[in-house]
Amino acid sequence: MNLSLTKKELRTIYKEKRMALSQDEVRFLSEKIYERFVLQFNIIENQKVNIFLPIKKFNEVNTQIFIDYFFNNKIRVFVPKIQNEKLISVEVFPDSEYEINSWGIKEPISDIDSNVDLDYVLTPLLYCDRFGNRIGYGKGFYDSFFSGNYKINNKIGLNFFSPKEDVSDVFELDVPLDGLITPYEYCGFNLNH
């Protein structure tokens, strides 16, 4: 039987675990996640991928290796940007310019919402259970984004840690992920959608 913990408890546990990783561990594990992603998904030219830009001070997965791969393979790259308290998806290019927002997150200067169907949304998280229940920083931006105007084919979480505990306090508005990639495995979630 799996242990069930609240989002708050899991957020605390996994924030501490992630902050305990050295920069070398973050780099190594990020490369493993990237390699597993490329093996798992056959992304082709002109597909559209929304991918987060990592917050380095929070030891998030280094997604720059993904972004370089996408640009090199003519895959369209979109990144999230917070606009009017909601997340939008902005297309970026190798020469796009960025700024740091009030939360210390790197964002494109452009604020043009792409409003296109997305083949993949690679999602940041602190933890994800074996049912695809994602725990982020608790602001609800991604749940709103997933429920919004975009058609999203694959909501994939990237995380250093595999699912162990279940989330006990899942809410009606929480949107589960379709899959999770860790350095060690790919977990696909059987969602009836």
PDB file of C-alpha atoms in Angstrom:
ATOM      1  CA  MET A   1       0.000   0.000   0.000  1.00  0.00           C
ATOM      2  CA  ASN A   2       1.302   3.428  -0.938  1.00  0.00           C
ATOM      3  CA  LEU A   3       1.670   6.145   1.650  1.00  0.00           C
ATOM      4  CA  SER A   4      -0.692   9.069   1.076  1.00  0.00           C
ATOM      5  CA  LEU A   5       0.443  12.585   1.943  1.00  0.00           C
ATOM      6  CA  THR A   6      -0.992  16.065   1.464  1.00  0.00           C
ATOM      7  CA  LYS A   7       0.287  18.424  -1.203  1.00  0.00           C
ATOM      8  CA  LYS A   8       1.779  20.623   1.498  1.00  0.00           C
ATOM      9  CA  GLU A   9       3.695  17.683   3.029  1.00  0.00           C
ATOM     10  CA  LEU A  10       4.928  16.460  -0.361  1.00  0.00           C
ATOM     11  CA  ARG A  11       5.866  19.988  -1.460  1.00  0.00           C
ATOM     12  CA  THR A  12       8.048  20.361   1.659  1.00  0.00           C
ATOM     13  CA  ILE A  13       9.691  16.926   1.288  1.00  0.00           C
ATOM     14  CA  TYR A  14      10.510  17.236  -2.401  1.00  0.00           C
ATOM     15  CA  LYS A  15      11.582  20.866  -2.261  1.00  0.00           C
ATOM     16  CA  GLU A  16      14.159  19.826   0.374  1.00  0.00           C
ATOM     17  CA  LYS A  17      15.259  16.777  -1.655  1.00  0.00           C
ATOM     18  CA  ARG A  18      15.738  18.884  -4.769  1.00  0.00           C
ATOM     19  CA  MET A  19      17.619  21.637  -2.947  1.00  0.00           C
ATOM     20  CA  ALA A  20      19.974  18.983  -1.539  1.00  0.00           C
ATOM     21  CA  LEU A  21      21.169  18.139  -5.060  1.00  0.00           C
ATOM     22  CA  SER A  22      24.524  19.576  -6.134  1.00  0.00           C
ATOM     23  CA  GLN A  23      24.814  21.490  -9.440  1.00  0.00           C
ATOM     24  CA  ASP A  24      26.703  18.486 -10.872  1.00  0.00           C
ATOM     25  CA  GLU A  25      23.833  16.172  -9.856  1.00  0.00           C
ATOM     26  CA  VAL A  26      21.257  18.541 -11.389  1.00  0.00           C
ATOM     27  CA  ARG A  27      23.251  18.614 -14.650  1.00  0.00           C
ATOM     28  CA  PHE A  28      23.748  14.831 -14.738  1.00  0.00           C
ATOM     29  CA  LEU A  29      20.123  13.993 -13.866  1.00  0.00           C
ATOM     30  CA  SER A  30      18.821  16.592 -16.344  1.00  0.00           C
ATOM     31  CA  GLU A  31      20.839  14.932 -19.106  1.00  0.00           C
ATOM     32  CA  LYS A  32      19.360  11.538 -18.152  1.00  0.00           C
ATOM     33  CA  ILE A  33      15.830  12.995 -18.280  1.00  0.00           C
ATOM     34  CA  TYR A  34      16.575  14.538 -21.677  1.00  0.00           C
ATOM     35  CA  GLU A  35      17.940  11.223 -23.037  1.00  0.00           C
ATOM     36  CA  ARG A  36      14.882   9.337 -21.750  1.00  0.00           C
ATOM     37  CA  PHE A  37      12.573  11.914 -23.325  1.00  0.00           C
ATOM     38  CA  VAL A  38      14.255  11.619 -26.752  1.00  0.00           C
ATOM     39  CA  LEU A  39      14.048   7.799 -26.558  1.00  0.00           C
ATOM     40  CA  GLN A  40      10.419   7.818 -25.411  1.00  0.00           C
ATOM     41  CA  PHE A  41       8.956  10.345 -27.849  1.00  0.00           C
ATOM     42  CA  ASN A  42       9.539  10.557 -31.567  1.00  0.00           C
ATOM     43  CA  ILE A  43       9.244  14.307 -31.967  1.00  0.00           C
ATOM     44  CA  ILE A  44       9.319  15.403 -35.574  1.00  0.00           C
ATOM     45  CA  GLU A  45       9.964  18.611 -37.495  1.00  0.00           C
ATOM     46  CA  ASN A  46       7.378  21.382 -36.993  1.00  0.00           C
ATOM     47  CA  GLN A  47       5.777  19.782 -33.942  1.00  0.00           C
ATOM     48  CA  LYS A  48       5.056  22.325 -31.227  1.00  0.00           C
ATOM     49  CA  VAL A  49       6.553  21.920 -27.742  1.00  0.00           C
ATOM     50  CA  ASN A  50       5.918  24.239 -24.814  1.00  0.00           C
ATOM     51  CA  ILE A  51       8.797  23.892 -22.341  1.00  0.00           C
ATOM     52  CA  PHE A  52       9.548  25.724 -19.128  1.00  0.00           C
ATOM     53  CA  LEU A  53      12.691  27.755 -18.585  1.00  0.00           C
ATOM     54  CA  PRO A  54      14.260  26.504 -15.329  1.00  0.00           C
ATOM     55  CA  ILE A  55      14.690  28.535 -12.172  1.00  0.00           C
ATOM     56  CA  LYS A  56      18.315  27.697 -11.429  1.00  0.00           C
ATOM     57  CA  LYS A  57      18.199  28.757  -7.757  1.00  0.00           C
ATOM     58  CA  PHE A  58      15.412  26.169  -7.223  1.00  0.00           C
ATOM     59  CA  ASN A  59      17.491  23.374  -8.838  1.00  0.00           C
ATOM     60  CA  GLU A  60      14.891  22.762 -11.535  1.00  0.00           C
ATOM     61  CA  VAL A  61      15.576  20.376 -14.422  1.00  0.00           C
ATOM     62  CA  ASN A  62      17.904  22.063 -16.913  1.00  0.00           C
ATOM     63  CA  THR A  63      15.745  22.319 -20.026  1.00  0.00           C
ATOM     64  CA  GLN A  64      18.271  24.184 -22.182  1.00  0.00           C
ATOM     65  CA  ILE A  65      19.494  20.849 -23.588  1.00  0.00           C
ATOM     66  CA  PHE A  66      15.924  20.099 -24.729  1.00  0.00           C
ATOM     67  CA  ILE A  67      15.559  23.558 -26.269  1.00  0.00           C
ATOM     68  CA  ASP A  68      18.861  23.226 -28.178  1.00  0.00           C
ATOM     69  CA  TYR A  69      17.746  19.825 -29.488  1.00  0.00           C
ATOM     70  CA  PHE A  70      14.375  21.237 -30.594  1.00  0.00           C
ATOM     71  CA  PHE A  71      15.927  24.174 -32.451  1.00  0.00           C
ATOM     72  CA  ASN A  72      18.495  21.888 -34.115  1.00  0.00           C
ATOM     73  CA  ASN A  73      15.712  19.572 -35.305  1.00  0.00           C
ATOM     74  CA  LYS A  74      13.314  22.299 -36.531  1.00  0.00           C
ATOM     75  CA  ILE A  75      10.815  21.650 -33.757  1.00  0.00           C
ATOM     76  CA  ARG A  76       8.823  24.748 -32.808  1.00  0.00           C
ATOM     77  CA  VAL A  77       9.556  25.959 -29.276  1.00  0.00           C
ATOM     78  CA  PHE A  78       7.123  27.753 -26.995  1.00  0.00           C
ATOM     79  CA  VAL A  79       7.742  28.867 -23.415  1.00  0.00           C
ATOM     80  CA  PRO A  80       5.356  29.917 -20.671  1.00  0.00           C
ATOM     81  CA  LYS A  81       4.916  33.530 -19.661  1.00  0.00           C
ATOM     82  CA  ILE A  82       2.753  34.936 -16.902  1.00  0.00           C
ATOM     83  CA  GLN A  83       0.464  37.639 -18.232  1.00  0.00           C
ATOM     84  CA  ASN A  84      -2.441  39.139 -16.234  1.00  0.00           C
ATOM     85  CA  GLU A  85      -2.097  36.399 -13.588  1.00  0.00           C
ATOM     86  CA  LYS A  86      -2.364  33.569 -16.103  1.00  0.00           C
ATOM     87  CA  LEU A  87       0.052  31.468 -18.091  1.00  0.00           C
ATOM     88  CA  ILE A  88       0.320  32.000 -21.836  1.00  0.00           C
ATOM     89  CA  SER A  89       2.493  30.208 -24.395  1.00  0.00           C
ATOM     90  CA  VAL A  90       4.922  32.356 -26.404  1.00  0.00           C
ATOM     91  CA  GLU A  91       6.829  31.043 -29.418  1.00  0.00           C
ATOM     92  CA  VAL A  92      10.580  31.623 -29.155  1.00  0.00           C
ATOM     93  CA  PHE A  93      13.457  31.415 -31.608  1.00  0.00           C
ATOM     94  CA  PRO A  94      17.241  31.069 -31.211  1.00  0.00           C
ATOM     95  CA  ASP A  95      17.580  34.869 -31.230  1.00  0.00           C
ATOM     96  CA  SER A  96      14.644  35.647 -28.895  1.00  0.00           C
ATOM     97  CA  GLU A  97      15.322  38.059 -26.058  1.00  0.00           C
ATOM     98  CA  TYR A  98      14.406  37.388 -22.441  1.00  0.00           C
ATOM     99  CA  GLU A  99      13.898  39.231 -19.168  1.00  0.00           C
ATOM    100  CA  ILE A 100      13.542  38.149 -15.543  1.00  0.00           C
ATOM    101  CA  ASN A 101      10.039  38.617 -14.133  1.00  0.00           C
ATOM    102  CA  SER A 102       9.134  39.702 -10.588  1.00  0.00           C
ATOM    103  CA  TRP A 103       9.334  36.077  -9.378  1.00  0.00           C
ATOM    104  CA  GLY A 104      12.835  35.599 -10.748  1.00  0.00           C
ATOM    105  CA  ILE A 105      11.650  33.515 -13.705  1.00  0.00           C
ATOM    106  CA  LYS A 106      13.205  34.009 -17.143  1.00  0.00           C
ATOM    107  CA  GLU A 107      10.551  34.889 -19.721  1.00  0.00           C
ATOM    108  CA  PRO A 108      10.565  36.054 -23.338  1.00  0.00           C
ATOM    109  CA  ILE A 109      10.197  39.800 -23.805  1.00  0.00           C
ATOM    110  CA  SER A 110       7.489  39.095 -26.404  1.00  0.00           C
ATOM    111  CA  ASP A 111       4.036  38.813 -24.899  1.00  0.00           C
ATOM    112  CA  ILE A 112       2.244  37.482 -27.964  1.00  0.00           C
ATOM    113  CA  ASP A 113       0.136  34.501 -26.913  1.00  0.00           C
ATOM    114  CA  SER A 114       0.675  31.850 -29.601  1.00  0.00           C
ATOM    115  CA  ASN A 115      -2.799  30.381 -29.067  1.00  0.00           C
ATOM    116  CA  VAL A 116      -1.914  27.239 -31.061  1.00  0.00           C
ATOM    117  CA  ASP A 117      -2.471  23.540 -30.447  1.00  0.00           C
ATOM    118  CA  LEU A 118       0.540  22.074 -28.659  1.00  0.00           C
ATOM    119  CA  ASP A 119       1.936  18.608 -29.269  1.00  0.00           C
ATOM    120  CA  TYR A 120       3.752  18.550 -25.918  1.00  0.00           C
ATOM    121  CA  VAL A 121       3.838  20.639 -22.773  1.00  0.00           C
ATOM    122  CA  LEU A 122       6.937  19.768 -20.741  1.00  0.00           C
ATOM    123  CA  THR A 123       5.980  20.762 -17.249  1.00  0.00           C
ATOM    124  CA  PRO A 124       7.960  21.692 -14.145  1.00  0.00           C
ATOM    125  CA  LEU A 125       6.979  20.170 -10.833  1.00  0.00           C
ATOM    126  CA  LEU A 126       8.160  19.343  -7.365  1.00  0.00           C
ATOM    127  CA  TYR A 127       6.443  15.952  -7.303  1.00  0.00           C
ATOM    128  CA  CYS A 128       4.055  13.755  -9.286  1.00  0.00           C
ATOM    129  CA  ASP A 129       2.317  10.635  -7.956  1.00  0.00           C
ATOM    130  CA  ARG A 130       1.617   7.384  -9.835  1.00  0.00           C
ATOM    131  CA  PHE A 131      -1.739   8.748 -11.054  1.00  0.00           C
ATOM    132  CA  GLY A 132      -0.292  11.858 -12.698  1.00  0.00           C
ATOM    133  CA  ASN A 133      -1.262  14.238  -9.892  1.00  0.00           C
ATOM    134  CA  ARG A 134       1.275  17.040 -10.135  1.00  0.00           C
ATOM    135  CA  ILE A 135       2.479  19.234  -7.315  1.00  0.00           C
ATOM    136  CA  GLY A 136       4.041  22.539  -8.278  1.00  0.00           C
ATOM    137  CA  TYR A 137       4.592  25.628  -6.190  1.00  0.00           C
ATOM    138  CA  GLY A 138       0.889  25.964  -5.411  1.00  0.00           C
ATOM    139  CA  LYS A 139      -0.072  28.917  -7.622  1.00  0.00           C
ATOM    140  CA  GLY A 140      -2.326  26.896  -9.964  1.00  0.00           C
ATOM    141  CA  PHE A 141      -0.908  28.413 -13.173  1.00  0.00           C
ATOM    142  CA  TYR A 142      -0.464  25.088 -14.971  1.00  0.00           C
ATOM    143  CA  ASP A 143      -3.876  23.687 -13.964  1.00  0.00           C
ATOM    144  CA  SER A 144      -5.488  26.811 -15.461  1.00  0.00           C
ATOM    145  CA  PHE A 145      -3.246  26.561 -18.529  1.00  0.00           C
ATOM    146  CA  PHE A 146      -4.191  22.896 -19.038  1.00  0.00           C
ATOM    147  CA  SER A 147      -7.895  23.734 -18.699  1.00  0.00           C
ATOM    148  CA  GLY A 148      -7.686  26.788 -20.974  1.00  0.00           C
ATOM    149  CA  ASN A 149      -7.990  27.467 -24.674  1.00  0.00           C
ATOM    150  CA  TYR A 150      -5.065  25.362 -25.861  1.00  0.00           C
ATOM    151  CA  LYS A 151      -5.453  21.861 -27.219  1.00  0.00           C
ATOM    152  CA  ILE A 152      -2.617  19.921 -25.605  1.00  0.00           C
ATOM    153  CA  ASN A 153      -1.832  16.399 -26.784  1.00  0.00           C
ATOM    154  CA  ASN A 154       0.746  15.393 -24.162  1.00  0.00           C
ATOM    155  CA  LYS A 155       1.216  16.940 -20.721  1.00  0.00           C
ATOM    156  CA  ILE A 156       4.570  15.517 -19.600  1.00  0.00           C
ATOM    157  CA  GLY A 157       6.196  16.270 -16.243  1.00  0.00           C
ATOM    158  CA  LEU A 158       9.978  16.354 -15.839  1.00  0.00           C
ATOM    159  CA  ASN A 159      11.266  15.406 -12.404  1.00  0.00           C
ATOM    160  CA  PHE A 160      14.354  14.070 -10.664  1.00  0.00           C
ATOM    161  CA  PHE A 161      12.260  11.796  -8.405  1.00  0.00           C
ATOM    162  CA  SER A 162      10.043   8.803  -9.179  1.00  0.00           C
ATOM    163  CA  PRO A 163       6.500   8.506  -7.770  1.00  0.00           C
ATOM    164  CA  LYS A 164       6.491   6.940  -4.331  1.00  0.00           C
ATOM    165  CA  GLU A 165       3.722   8.511  -2.234  1.00  0.00           C
ATOM    166  CA  ASP A 166       0.190   9.313  -3.416  1.00  0.00           C
ATOM    167  CA  VAL A 167      -1.344  12.785  -3.182  1.00  0.00           C
ATOM    168  CA  SER A 168      -4.175  12.639  -0.638  1.00  0.00           C
ATOM    169  CA  ASP A 169      -5.821  16.004  -1.319  1.00  0.00           C
ATOM    170  CA  VAL A 170      -6.430  16.106  -5.083  1.00  0.00           C
ATOM    171  CA  PHE A 171      -8.938  18.807  -6.009  1.00  0.00           C
ATOM    172  CA  GLU A 172     -11.577  18.799  -8.726  1.00  0.00           C
ATOM    173  CA  LEU A 173      -9.742  21.520 -10.693  1.00  0.00           C
ATOM    174  CA  ASP A 174      -6.366  19.715 -10.585  1.00  0.00           C
ATOM    175  CA  VAL A 175      -5.454  18.482 -14.063  1.00  0.00           C
ATOM    176  CA  PRO A 176      -3.388  15.267 -14.092  1.00  0.00           C
ATOM    177  CA  LEU A 177      -0.377  14.799 -16.351  1.00  0.00           C
ATOM    178  CA  ASP A 178      -0.306  12.261 -19.181  1.00  0.00           C
ATOM    179  CA  GLY A 179       3.194  11.129 -18.294  1.00  0.00           C
ATOM    180  CA  LEU A 180       6.272  11.708 -16.172  1.00  0.00           C
ATOM    181  CA  ILE A 181       9.922  11.418 -17.129  1.00  0.00           C
ATOM    182  CA  THR A 182      12.548  10.871 -14.449  1.00  0.00           C
ATOM    183  CA  PRO A 183      16.217   9.970 -14.900  1.00  0.00           C
ATOM    184  CA  TYR A 184      15.226   6.336 -14.269  1.00  0.00           C
ATOM    185  CA  GLU A 185      11.885   5.753 -15.987  1.00  0.00           C
ATOM    186  CA  TYR A 186       8.978   6.969 -18.046  1.00  0.00           C
ATOM    187  CA  CYS A 187       5.599   6.667 -16.312  1.00  0.00           C
ATOM    188  CA  GLY A 188       2.560   6.872 -18.562  1.00  0.00           C
ATOM    189  CA  PHE A 189      -0.703   7.503 -16.792  1.00  0.00           C
ATOM    190  CA  ASN A 190      -3.829   5.761 -18.007  1.00  0.00           C
ATOM    191  CA  LEU A 191      -6.178   8.702 -18.219  1.00  0.00           C
ATOM    192  CA  ASN A 192      -9.638   8.375 -19.642  1.00  0.00           C
ATOM    193  CA  HIS A 193      -9.656  11.433 -21.901  1.00  0.00           C
TER     194      HIS A 193
END
